[in-house]
Structures are given as C-alpha cells and as structure tokens.
Amino acid sequence: MVDIVVMRAVTSDNQAHADKVRAMLDEKNVIGLNIISSPGAGKTTLLERTIVDNPDLRFGVIEGDVFTGRDASRIEAAGAPSIQLNTEGACHLTANMIETVLPRLRLDELDFVVVENIGNLICPAAFALGEHRRVVLLSTPEGSDKVQKYPHAFNTADLVLVTKTDVAGAVGFELSIVLEDLKAVNPKVEPLLLSAVSGEGLDRWYGWLRSLRR
Ligand code: MG
Ligand code: ZN
C-alpha cells in the first residue's frame, strides 16, 4: 500500500489575480477563454484552424507550456498574436501569470483572449485565470473513461469539445459512455463533437464563439 499525500491548492490569492485579469478584459470588452485538456488532445490545432477560418474574429492567444515556444510559433503562423508562457516544470497556469503577460497583447484590437493551459486534466481546473468561459477538450484516442476519471476538469467546464472524431471508430471511442458520465458530473453541458481534420462540427464551435462576442 502506497502513502497518499493529499494537498489543498491555495486559491485565495489566485482569485484576487483572476479578478484583476477579468477586470482588464471587461474594460476592453474582450472575452477570455481558458482551454484545458490532456497533452495532445488538439488544443493548438483547433486554435490554428479557428483563427484561419474566422478572419473577422480577432484572437490573441496566451500559450502555456512547461517548455518551448513551439505552440506560440504555430499560432503566430496562423495569423494571431501570441505569447508563450513557460512554467519550467509547473503543471498549470495561475492567474498572476496571466495578469503579468496580458498587457503585452493589444486588447483594444481583440475580441478574444484565449489561454491554452498546460496539457493536464488535473490541477489546471483548480485555478481560475479570470476567464469568462472554460472550455475542456477530450480527444477520442484518450478513451471514453476520462470524464469519470477527471471529474473536476469536466465539472467546471462551460463547454466540452470532443475532438478528433475522424478517428473515433479506429480507436474504439464510445460516445455513449462520455455522455452518461457528463450527465452525472456536469448536466448543464452538452458536448460538441468536432474534428479539425475533417471539419465536422466546427460550424457549431464557431457559432458558440460568435454567441459570446460583445
Ligand atoms: Mg498545445
Ligand atoms: Zn499543476
């Protein structure tokens, strides 16, 4: 039997920074999104496609990664301003990080600030970043049991995107299990099914984004 250490995240100070971030966004009528998923669920790919397909929506992106500037480079290549946050080991972003880098984006020229969190379904869910909406991705190759295994990530989601539907059959993904688990964990969200490769479901995702625009 292994020893299990249970630690509580200290979120009081984080909430104060999150409130400041929210105020900075609200002042400029910018919508803040916090994108959470496992590594490799397709966050950056979906953002690239979203930026390219919606030239009239002005996105700025804050890329969270443990190391490298890879994803920010991809976002810039897609045509949106981007800032890379490297945590050098830390497995989630905190609101003070966003507060620090947000002034580097020209908020006057943006409709959305999208934060791509560190790929991890555990602790990012515990740290508000000042976002208006939280979007959680679940890719079909990860398996159908992830909602049950990481309930907190899905419990705090405003939108769940099931990504990589183009390979769902090949990897044996069972949507009915995800739907049932979501009903138990977060009955108010209906997942959107999409694929940035085939294009399935992207119109609904874009429609959701447009419904938020101020
Ligand atoms: Mg990424
Ligand atoms: Zn963490």
Tab-separated table of C-alpha atoms and ligand atoms in Angstrom:
chain	number	residue	atom	x	y	z
A	1	MET	CA	0.000	0.000	0.000
A	2	VAL	CA	1.447	3.352	-1.008
A	3	ASP	CA	1.328	6.520	1.015
A	4	ILE	CA	-1.021	9.080	-0.483
A	5	VAL	CA	-0.375	12.759	0.261
A	6	VAL	CA	-3.393	14.986	-0.149
A	7	MET	CA	-2.643	18.673	-0.694
A	8	ARG	CA	-5.021	21.590	-0.932
A	9	ALA	CA	-4.390	24.179	-3.596
A	10	VAL	CA	-4.175	27.676	-2.126
A	11	THR	CA	-6.567	29.617	-4.286
A	12	SER	CA	-7.377	32.741	-2.267
A	13	ASP	CA	-4.552	34.843	-3.699
A	14	ASN	CA	-5.139	33.325	-7.127
A	15	GLN	CA	-8.718	34.535	-7.106
A	16	ALA	CA	-7.594	38.119	-6.475
A	17	HIS	CA	-5.336	37.975	-9.537
A	18	ALA	CA	-8.109	36.317	-11.545
A	19	ASP	CA	-10.431	39.182	-10.619
A	20	LYS	CA	-7.847	41.660	-11.917
A	21	VAL	CA	-7.500	39.763	-15.193
A	22	ARG	CA	-11.275	39.714	-15.603
A	23	ALA	CA	-11.440	43.463	-14.977
A	24	MET	CA	-8.741	44.130	-17.601
A	25	LEU	CA	-10.674	42.061	-20.152
A	26	ASP	CA	-14.042	43.595	-19.277
A	27	GLU	CA	-12.675	47.108	-19.593
A	28	LYS	CA	-11.832	46.375	-23.235
A	29	ASN	CA	-14.880	44.202	-23.978
A	30	VAL	CA	-12.671	41.185	-24.626
A	31	ILE	CA	-13.878	37.643	-23.975
A	32	GLY	CA	-11.432	35.419	-22.080
A	33	LEU	CA	-11.349	31.660	-22.677
A	34	ASN	CA	-9.389	29.092	-20.680
A	35	ILE	CA	-8.735	25.932	-22.722
A	36	ILE	CA	-7.951	22.803	-20.730
A	37	SER	CA	-7.152	19.251	-21.855
A	38	SER	CA	-4.645	16.423	-21.709
A	39	PRO	CA	-1.453	16.806	-23.752
A	40	GLY	CA	-2.129	16.059	-27.401
A	41	ALA	CA	-5.908	16.488	-27.341
A	42	GLY	CA	-5.655	19.027	-30.140
A	43	LYS	CA	-5.841	22.414	-28.403
A	44	THR	CA	-3.294	24.166	-30.588
A	45	THR	CA	-4.529	22.524	-33.792
A	46	LEU	CA	-8.099	23.602	-33.077
A	47	LEU	CA	-6.943	27.162	-32.349
A	48	GLU	CA	-4.938	27.307	-35.581
A	49	ARG	CA	-7.946	26.191	-37.613
A	50	THR	CA	-10.277	28.535	-35.715
A	51	ILE	CA	-8.042	31.551	-36.390
A	52	VAL	CA	-7.681	30.729	-40.086
A	53	ASP	CA	-11.399	30.016	-40.619
A	54	ASN	CA	-12.616	33.181	-38.830
A	55	PRO	CA	-10.597	36.137	-40.083
A	56	ASP	CA	-13.249	38.557	-38.795
A	57	LEU	CA	-12.787	37.379	-35.189
A	58	ARG	CA	-9.724	38.875	-33.586
A	59	PHE	CA	-7.928	36.385	-31.349
A	60	GLY	CA	-4.951	36.863	-29.083
A	61	VAL	CA	-3.501	33.696	-27.585
A	62	ILE	CA	-1.527	33.009	-24.422
A	63	GLU	CA	0.204	29.647	-24.778
A	64	GLY	CA	1.050	27.791	-21.609
A	65	ASP	CA	3.696	25.105	-21.865
A	66	VAL	CA	6.205	23.580	-19.497
A	67	PHE	CA	8.996	24.236	-22.006
A	68	THR	CA	9.449	25.540	-25.581
A	69	GLY	CA	7.851	28.226	-27.693
A	70	ARG	CA	6.544	25.785	-30.280
A	71	ASP	CA	2.844	26.414	-29.878
A	72	ALA	CA	3.095	30.201	-29.843
A	73	SER	CA	5.025	29.974	-33.128
A	74	ARG	CA	2.225	27.879	-34.630
A	75	ILE	CA	-0.399	30.411	-33.518
A	76	GLU	CA	1.588	33.314	-34.956
A	77	ALA	CA	1.917	31.416	-38.233
A	78	ALA	CA	-1.871	31.020	-38.259
A	79	GLY	CA	-2.143	34.797	-38.052
A	80	ALA	CA	-2.878	35.732	-34.431
A	81	PRO	CA	-0.688	37.493	-31.880
A	82	SER	CA	0.566	35.052	-29.273
A	83	ILE	CA	2.540	34.982	-26.046
A	84	GLN	CA	4.273	31.860	-24.749
A	85	LEU	CA	4.322	31.184	-21.041
A	86	ASN	CA	6.839	28.569	-19.918
A	87	THR	CA	6.366	27.255	-16.434
A	88	GLU	CA	9.665	25.307	-16.330
A	89	GLY	CA	8.104	22.336	-14.681
A	90	ALA	CA	4.894	23.645	-13.157
A	91	CYS	CA	1.895	21.764	-14.454
A	92	HIS	CA	-0.727	24.518	-14.509
A	93	LEU	CA	-1.088	28.230	-15.104
A	94	THR	CA	-2.059	30.653	-12.369
A	95	ALA	CA	-3.870	33.970	-12.681
A	96	ASN	CA	-0.844	36.063	-11.686
A	97	MET	CA	0.971	34.732	-14.783
A	98	ILE	CA	-1.898	35.884	-16.993
A	99	GLU	CA	-2.066	39.228	-15.219
A	100	THR	CA	1.651	39.723	-15.896
A	101	VAL	CA	1.608	38.943	-19.625
A	102	LEU	CA	-1.831	40.253	-20.591
A	103	PRO	CA	-0.635	43.861	-21.118
A	104	ARG	CA	1.610	42.574	-23.918
A	105	LEU	CA	-1.459	41.865	-26.037
A	106	ARG	CA	-3.192	44.857	-27.624
A	107	LEU	CA	-6.587	44.316	-26.045
A	108	ASP	CA	-8.071	47.251	-27.974
A	109	GLU	CA	-7.614	45.227	-31.145
A	110	LEU	CA	-9.011	41.898	-29.898
A	111	ASP	CA	-12.373	40.155	-29.482
A	112	PHE	CA	-10.979	37.130	-27.641
A	113	VAL	CA	-8.029	36.270	-25.442
A	114	VAL	CA	-7.594	32.516	-25.479
A	115	VAL	CA	-5.390	30.916	-22.848
A	116	GLU	CA	-4.139	27.467	-23.785
A	117	ASN	CA	-3.429	25.913	-20.409
A	118	ILE	CA	-0.736	23.326	-19.660
A	119	GLY	CA	-1.775	19.907	-21.022
A	120	ASN	CA	-3.133	18.272	-17.890
A	121	LEU	CA	-6.649	17.377	-16.760
A	122	ILE	CA	-5.923	17.655	-13.041
A	123	CYS	CA	-4.736	20.902	-11.445
A	124	PRO	CA	-5.498	23.472	-14.181
A	125	ALA	CA	-9.154	23.024	-13.268
A	126	ALA	CA	-8.461	24.313	-9.759
A	127	PHE	CA	-7.065	27.701	-10.842
A	128	ALA	CA	-9.340	30.387	-12.222
A	129	LEU	CA	-7.487	32.606	-14.678
A	130	GLY	CA	-10.078	35.355	-14.941
A	131	GLU	CA	-11.701	33.674	-17.926
A	132	HIS	CA	-15.324	34.214	-18.923
A	133	ARG	CA	-15.692	30.676	-20.201
A	134	ARG	CA	-13.810	27.459	-19.603
A	135	VAL	CA	-13.539	25.005	-22.489
A	136	VAL	CA	-12.405	21.419	-21.884
A	137	LEU	CA	-11.285	19.183	-24.724
A	138	LEU	CA	-11.459	15.397	-24.743
A	139	SER	CA	-9.950	13.694	-27.775
A	140	THR	CA	-11.321	10.341	-28.846
A	141	PRO	CA	-7.939	8.482	-28.683
A	142	GLU	CA	-7.740	9.249	-24.950
A	143	GLY	CA	-10.561	6.799	-24.327
A	144	SER	CA	-14.133	7.020	-23.131
A	145	ASP	CA	-13.466	6.932	-19.375
A	146	LYS	CA	-11.837	10.333	-18.869
A	147	VAL	CA	-14.894	12.199	-17.595
A	148	GLN	CA	-15.251	9.682	-14.807
A	149	LYS	CA	-11.522	9.717	-14.037
A	150	TYR	CA	-11.083	13.512	-14.034
A	151	PRO	CA	-14.472	14.773	-12.902
A	152	HIS	CA	-13.244	18.146	-11.641
A	153	ALA	CA	-11.958	19.200	-15.061
A	154	PHE	CA	-15.321	18.421	-16.626
A	155	ASN	CA	-17.371	19.621	-13.685
A	156	THR	CA	-16.064	23.185	-14.089
A	157	ALA	CA	-16.371	23.273	-17.898
A	158	ASP	CA	-18.738	25.684	-19.650
A	159	LEU	CA	-18.229	23.770	-22.872
A	160	VAL	CA	-16.859	20.297	-23.615
A	161	LEU	CA	-15.395	19.630	-27.033
A	162	VAL	CA	-14.944	16.014	-28.106
A	163	THR	CA	-12.108	16.309	-30.634
A	164	LYS	CA	-10.595	14.028	-33.294
A	165	THR	CA	-13.948	12.482	-34.181
A	166	ASP	CA	-12.387	11.492	-37.524
A	167	VAL	CA	-10.521	8.652	-35.765
A	168	ALA	CA	-13.240	7.741	-33.219
A	169	GLY	CA	-14.091	4.461	-34.939
A	170	ALA	CA	-10.487	3.351	-35.291
A	171	VAL	CA	-9.733	3.900	-31.589
A	172	GLY	CA	-12.985	2.353	-30.300
A	173	PHE	CA	-14.289	5.553	-28.737
A	174	GLU	CA	-17.713	5.112	-27.134
A	175	LEU	CA	-19.580	8.396	-27.052
A	176	SER	CA	-22.474	6.976	-25.018
A	177	ILE	CA	-20.159	6.457	-22.029
A	178	VAL	CA	-18.934	10.055	-22.182
A	179	LEU	CA	-22.477	11.383	-22.463
A	180	GLU	CA	-23.624	9.355	-19.492
A	181	ASP	CA	-20.663	10.404	-17.328
A	182	LEU	CA	-21.108	14.041	-18.299
A	183	LYS	CA	-24.742	13.887	-17.278
A	184	ALA	CA	-23.632	12.846	-13.812
A	185	VAL	CA	-20.673	15.237	-13.490
A	186	ASN	CA	-21.948	18.348	-15.255
A	187	PRO	CA	-25.513	18.005	-16.522
A	188	LYS	CA	-25.653	21.554	-17.897
A	189	VAL	CA	-23.072	20.988	-20.650
A	190	GLU	CA	-23.738	19.276	-23.926
A	191	PRO	CA	-20.552	18.278	-25.683
A	192	LEU	CA	-19.813	19.442	-29.201
A	193	LEU	CA	-18.273	16.786	-31.412
A	194	LEU	CA	-15.684	18.026	-33.848
A	195	SER	CA	-12.652	17.301	-35.943
A	196	ALA	CA	-10.161	19.936	-37.038
A	197	VAL	CA	-9.128	17.479	-39.789
A	198	SER	CA	-12.477	16.568	-41.369
A	199	GLY	CA	-14.131	19.836	-40.336
A	200	GLU	CA	-17.041	18.046	-38.653
A	201	GLY	CA	-18.738	20.189	-36.007
A	202	LEU	CA	-16.546	23.249	-36.497
A	203	ASP	CA	-19.533	25.381	-37.501
A	204	ARG	CA	-21.152	24.748	-34.116
A	205	TRP	CA	-17.935	25.651	-32.291
A	206	TYR	CA	-17.629	28.848	-34.314
A	207	GLY	CA	-21.288	29.603	-33.622
A	208	TRP	CA	-20.690	29.208	-29.897
A	209	LEU	CA	-17.727	31.611	-30.071
A	210	ARG	CA	-19.764	34.158	-32.024
A	211	SER	CA	-22.579	33.974	-29.494
A	212	LEU	CA	-20.123	35.221	-26.845
A	213	ARG	CA	-18.831	38.186	-28.792
A	214	ARG	CA	-19.726	41.554	-27.318
B	1	MG	MG	-0.580	22.981	-27.457
B	2	ZN	ZN	-0.334	21.739	-11.561
